[in-house]
Short mmCIF file of C-alpha atoms in Angstrom, two decimals:
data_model
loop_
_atom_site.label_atom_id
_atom_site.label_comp_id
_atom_site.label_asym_id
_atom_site.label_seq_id
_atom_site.Cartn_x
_atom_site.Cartn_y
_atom_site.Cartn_z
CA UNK A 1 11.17 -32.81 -2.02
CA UNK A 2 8.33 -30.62 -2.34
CA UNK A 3 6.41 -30.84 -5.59
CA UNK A 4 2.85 -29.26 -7.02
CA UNK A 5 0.87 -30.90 -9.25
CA UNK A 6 -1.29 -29.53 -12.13
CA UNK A 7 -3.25 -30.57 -15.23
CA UNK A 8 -1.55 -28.64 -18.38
CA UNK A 9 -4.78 -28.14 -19.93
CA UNK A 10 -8.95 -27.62 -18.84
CA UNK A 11 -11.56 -27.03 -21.46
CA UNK A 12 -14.92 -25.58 -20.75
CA UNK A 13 -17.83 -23.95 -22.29
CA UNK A 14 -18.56 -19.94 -21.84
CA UNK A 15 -21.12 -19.69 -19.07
CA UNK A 16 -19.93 -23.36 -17.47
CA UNK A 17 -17.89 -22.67 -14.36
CA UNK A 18 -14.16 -24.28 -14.22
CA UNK A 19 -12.78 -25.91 -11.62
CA UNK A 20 -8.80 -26.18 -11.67
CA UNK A 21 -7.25 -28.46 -9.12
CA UNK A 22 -3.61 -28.68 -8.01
CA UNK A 23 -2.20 -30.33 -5.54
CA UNK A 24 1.04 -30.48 -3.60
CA UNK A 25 2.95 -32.52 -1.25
CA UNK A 26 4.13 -30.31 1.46
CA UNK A 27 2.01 -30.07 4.97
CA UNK A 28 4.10 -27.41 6.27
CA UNK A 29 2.71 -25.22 3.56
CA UNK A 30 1.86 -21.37 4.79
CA UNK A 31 -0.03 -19.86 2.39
CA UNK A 32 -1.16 -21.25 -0.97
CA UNK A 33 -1.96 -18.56 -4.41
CA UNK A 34 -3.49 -19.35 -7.70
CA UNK A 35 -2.02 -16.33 -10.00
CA UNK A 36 -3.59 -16.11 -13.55
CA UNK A 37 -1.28 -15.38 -16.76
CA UNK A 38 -2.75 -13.77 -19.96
CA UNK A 39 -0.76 -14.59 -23.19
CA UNK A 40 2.66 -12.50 -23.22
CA UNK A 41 2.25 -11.14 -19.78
CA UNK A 42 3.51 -11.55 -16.44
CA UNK A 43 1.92 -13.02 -13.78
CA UNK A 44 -1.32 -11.36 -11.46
CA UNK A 45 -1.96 -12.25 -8.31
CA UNK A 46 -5.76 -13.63 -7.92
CA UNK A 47 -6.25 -14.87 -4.56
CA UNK A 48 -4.58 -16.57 -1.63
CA UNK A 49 -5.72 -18.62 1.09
CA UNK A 50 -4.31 -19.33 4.41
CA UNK A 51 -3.58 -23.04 4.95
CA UNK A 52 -5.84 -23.14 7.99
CA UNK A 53 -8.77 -22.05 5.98
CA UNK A 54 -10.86 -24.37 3.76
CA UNK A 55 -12.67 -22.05 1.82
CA UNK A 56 -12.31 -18.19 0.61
CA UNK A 57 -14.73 -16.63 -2.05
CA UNK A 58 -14.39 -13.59 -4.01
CA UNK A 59 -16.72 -12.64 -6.40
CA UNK A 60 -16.32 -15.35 -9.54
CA UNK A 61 -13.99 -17.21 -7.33
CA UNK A 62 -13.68 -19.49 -4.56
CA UNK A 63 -11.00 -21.50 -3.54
CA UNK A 64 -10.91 -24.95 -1.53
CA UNK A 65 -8.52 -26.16 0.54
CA UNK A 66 -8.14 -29.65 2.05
CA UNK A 67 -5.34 -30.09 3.59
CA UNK A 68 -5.81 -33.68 4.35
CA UNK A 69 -5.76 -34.81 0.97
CA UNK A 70 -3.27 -31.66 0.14
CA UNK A 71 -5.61 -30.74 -2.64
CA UNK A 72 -6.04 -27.08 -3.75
CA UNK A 73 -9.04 -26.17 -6.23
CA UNK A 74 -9.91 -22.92 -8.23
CA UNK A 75 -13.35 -22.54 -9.16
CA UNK A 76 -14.37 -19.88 -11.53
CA UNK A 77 -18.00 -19.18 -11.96
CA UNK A 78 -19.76 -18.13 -14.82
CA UNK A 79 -16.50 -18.32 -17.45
CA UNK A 80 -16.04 -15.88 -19.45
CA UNK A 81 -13.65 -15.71 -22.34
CA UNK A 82 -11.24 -13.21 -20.37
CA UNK A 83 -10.73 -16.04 -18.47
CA UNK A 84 -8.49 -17.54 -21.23
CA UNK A 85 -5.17 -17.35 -19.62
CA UNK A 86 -3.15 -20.11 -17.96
CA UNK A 87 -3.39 -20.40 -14.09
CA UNK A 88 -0.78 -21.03 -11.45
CA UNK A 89 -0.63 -22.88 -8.25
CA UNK A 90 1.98 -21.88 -5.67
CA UNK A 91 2.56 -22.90 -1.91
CA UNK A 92 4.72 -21.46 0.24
CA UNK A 93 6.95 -22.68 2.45
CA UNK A 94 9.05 -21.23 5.78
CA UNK A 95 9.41 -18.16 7.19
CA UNK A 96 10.50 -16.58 4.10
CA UNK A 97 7.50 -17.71 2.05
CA UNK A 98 9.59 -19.90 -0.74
CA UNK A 99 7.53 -20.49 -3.27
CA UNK A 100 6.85 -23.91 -5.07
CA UNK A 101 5.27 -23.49 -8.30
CA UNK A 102 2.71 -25.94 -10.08
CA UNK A 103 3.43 -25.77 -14.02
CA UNK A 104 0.31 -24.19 -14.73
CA UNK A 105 -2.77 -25.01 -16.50
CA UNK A 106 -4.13 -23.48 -19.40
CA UNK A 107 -7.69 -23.01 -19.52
CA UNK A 108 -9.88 -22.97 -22.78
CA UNK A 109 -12.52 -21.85 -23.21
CA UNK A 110 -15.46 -22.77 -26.03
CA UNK A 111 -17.65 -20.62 -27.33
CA UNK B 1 -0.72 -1.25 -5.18
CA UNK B 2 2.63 -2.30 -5.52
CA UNK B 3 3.82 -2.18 -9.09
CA UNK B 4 6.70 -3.84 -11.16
CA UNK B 5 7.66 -2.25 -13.95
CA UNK B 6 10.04 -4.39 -16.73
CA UNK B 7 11.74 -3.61 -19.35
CA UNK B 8 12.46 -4.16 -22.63
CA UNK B 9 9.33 -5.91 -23.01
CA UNK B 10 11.18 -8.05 -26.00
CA UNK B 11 14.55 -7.71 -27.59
CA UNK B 12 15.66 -9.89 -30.53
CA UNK B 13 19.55 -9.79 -30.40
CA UNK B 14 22.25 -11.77 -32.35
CA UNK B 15 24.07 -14.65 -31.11
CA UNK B 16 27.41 -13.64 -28.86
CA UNK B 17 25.95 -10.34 -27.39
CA UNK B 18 24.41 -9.03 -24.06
CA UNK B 19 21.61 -8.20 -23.43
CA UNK B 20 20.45 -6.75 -20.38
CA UNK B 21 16.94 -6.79 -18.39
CA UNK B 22 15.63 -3.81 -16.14
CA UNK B 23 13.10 -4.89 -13.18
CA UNK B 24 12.26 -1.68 -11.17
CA UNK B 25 9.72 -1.50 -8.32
CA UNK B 26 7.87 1.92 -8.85
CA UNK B 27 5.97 2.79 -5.80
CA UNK B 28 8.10 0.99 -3.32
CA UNK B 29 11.60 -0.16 -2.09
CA UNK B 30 12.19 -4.36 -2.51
CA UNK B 31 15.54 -5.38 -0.70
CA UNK B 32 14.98 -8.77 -2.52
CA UNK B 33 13.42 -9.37 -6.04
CA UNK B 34 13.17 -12.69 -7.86
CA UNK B 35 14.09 -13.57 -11.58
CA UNK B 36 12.21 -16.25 -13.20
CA UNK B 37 12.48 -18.06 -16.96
CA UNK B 38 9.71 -19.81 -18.26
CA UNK B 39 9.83 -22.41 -20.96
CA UNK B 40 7.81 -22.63 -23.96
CA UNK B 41 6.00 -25.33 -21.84
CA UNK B 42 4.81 -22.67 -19.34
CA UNK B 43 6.62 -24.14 -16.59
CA UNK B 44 7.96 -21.16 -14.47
CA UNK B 45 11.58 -21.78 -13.30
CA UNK B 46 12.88 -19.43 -10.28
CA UNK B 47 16.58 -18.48 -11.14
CA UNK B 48 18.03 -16.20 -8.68
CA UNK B 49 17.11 -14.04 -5.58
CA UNK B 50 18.45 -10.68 -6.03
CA UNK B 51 19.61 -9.06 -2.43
CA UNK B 52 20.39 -5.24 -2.73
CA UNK B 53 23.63 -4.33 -1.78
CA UNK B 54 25.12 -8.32 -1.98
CA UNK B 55 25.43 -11.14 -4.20
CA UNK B 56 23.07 -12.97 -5.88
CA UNK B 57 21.51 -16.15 -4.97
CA UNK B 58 21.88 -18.40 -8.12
CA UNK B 59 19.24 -21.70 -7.98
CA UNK B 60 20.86 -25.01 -8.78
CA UNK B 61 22.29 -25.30 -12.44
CA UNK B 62 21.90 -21.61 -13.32
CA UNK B 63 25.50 -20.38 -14.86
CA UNK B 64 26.57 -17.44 -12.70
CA UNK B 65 28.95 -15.94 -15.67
CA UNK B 66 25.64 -16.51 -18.31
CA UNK B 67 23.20 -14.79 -15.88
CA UNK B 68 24.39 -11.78 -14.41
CA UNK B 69 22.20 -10.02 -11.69
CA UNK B 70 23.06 -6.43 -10.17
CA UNK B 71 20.50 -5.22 -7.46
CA UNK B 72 22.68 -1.86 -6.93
CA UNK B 73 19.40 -0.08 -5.46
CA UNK B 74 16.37 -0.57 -3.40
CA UNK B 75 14.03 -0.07 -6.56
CA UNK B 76 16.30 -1.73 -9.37
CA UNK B 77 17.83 -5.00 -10.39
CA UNK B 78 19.02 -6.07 -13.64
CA UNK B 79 19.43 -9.30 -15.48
CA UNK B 80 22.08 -9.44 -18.09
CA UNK B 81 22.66 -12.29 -20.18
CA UNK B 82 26.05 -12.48 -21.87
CA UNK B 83 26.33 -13.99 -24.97
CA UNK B 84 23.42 -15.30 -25.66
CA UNK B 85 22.55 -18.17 -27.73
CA UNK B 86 19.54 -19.35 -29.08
CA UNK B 87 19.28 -21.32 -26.44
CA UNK B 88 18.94 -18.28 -24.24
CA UNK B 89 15.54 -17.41 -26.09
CA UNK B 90 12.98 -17.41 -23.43
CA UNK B 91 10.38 -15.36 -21.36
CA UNK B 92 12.33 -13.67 -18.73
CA UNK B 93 10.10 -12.67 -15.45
CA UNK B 94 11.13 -10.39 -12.39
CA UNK B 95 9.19 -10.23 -9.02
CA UNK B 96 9.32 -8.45 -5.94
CA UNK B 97 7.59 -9.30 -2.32
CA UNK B 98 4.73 -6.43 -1.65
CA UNK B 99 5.94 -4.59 1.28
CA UNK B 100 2.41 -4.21 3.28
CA UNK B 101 2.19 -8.14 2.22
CA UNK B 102 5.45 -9.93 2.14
CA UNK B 103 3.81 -13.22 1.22
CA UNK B 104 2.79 -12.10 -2.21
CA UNK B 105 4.82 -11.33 -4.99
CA UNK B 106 3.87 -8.64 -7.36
CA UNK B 107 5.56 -9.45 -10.85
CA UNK B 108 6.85 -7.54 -13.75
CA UNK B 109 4.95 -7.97 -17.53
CA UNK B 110 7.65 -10.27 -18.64
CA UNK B 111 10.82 -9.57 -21.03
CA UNK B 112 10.57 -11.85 -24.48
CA UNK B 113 13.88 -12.41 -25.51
CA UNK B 114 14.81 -13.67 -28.60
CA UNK B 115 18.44 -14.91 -30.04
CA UNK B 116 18.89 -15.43 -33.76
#
């Protein structure tokens, strides 16, 4: 069945930029959405890509996609320590967008 | 943008009662909203799509009687859970598509519940 894959965890130092990957096993994917959770809150949108576009940027972030390896990455630049939160993949799937969620990884970050 | 409001935000309740979950889109109508759980391991688990106006659609091994969803209006669905048990103790999220883009969810702040 369809299944995305995330590390739990990614430490990094303030300033470094962090690069969260994910990947998933469906190639029929539509879309596919990191969304970033702070501690006790719901869940916030931060960008989506279109899965016949390899790259998007916006500001801090830019997202790769290569859909021949089915590999999604997050790279934030220049982390700050508002960027302590833990950070979802999602692909969806069919006409009705089901979603498939990774299980999230929690980024650290080091002073 | 499209907003989700929650609420409670957390309730602590005692073992055998109901509690019951508000998820209300504010600035726009959502004919289908989604309830989540999420484990302590921050896994997110989809429950149940609430349709307005119908039933339910419960996901695999979720108890129908335990989780009770109403979606009586276009702006409001509600998650009950009947006598709760420890067990039951979890984050409780609601979403909703965005109705300019219907392949994003917008989601609600979360309800913490807690069962002693």
């Amino acid at each position: 069945g369809e299944d995305v894959e995330q590390s739990l965890f990614l430490s990094v130092r303030e300033g470094d930029s962090s690069v969260i990957n994910c990947t998933y096993t469906d190639s029929s994917s539509t879309y596919l959405y990191w969304y970033k959770q702070e501690p006790g809150a719901g869940l916030q949108l931060l960008t989506y890509i279109f899965s016949n576009m390899d790259m998007k940027q916006d500001q801090r972030l830019t997202v790769l996609l290569n859909k021949k390896d089915k590999h999604l990455s997050l790279r934030i630049a220049d982390t700050q320590t508002g960027d302590s939160a833990i950070y979802f993949c999602a692909e969806s799937i069919g006409s009705n967008y089901q979603l498939i969620w990774g299980a999230g990884t929690k980024l650290i970050i080091k002073p | 943008g499209a907003v989700v409001s929650q609420h409670p935000s957390w309730v602590i309740c005692k073992s055998g009662t109901s509690v019951k979950i508000e998820c209300r889109s504010l600035d726009f109508q959502a004919t289908t909203m989604f309830w989540y759980r999420q484990f302590p391991k921050q896994s997110l688990m989809l429950m149940a799509t609430s349709n307005e106006g119908s039933k339910a659609t419960y996901e695999q091994g979720v108890e129908k009687d335990k989780f009770l969803i109403n979606h009586a209006s276009l702006t409001l669905s509600t998650l009950t859970v009947t006598s709760a048990h420890p067990e039951d103790s979890s984050f409780y999220i609601c979403s909703a598509r965005q109705p300019v883009e219907a392949n994003v969810l917008t989601f609600g702040a979360g309800s913490r519940l807690t069962v002693l």
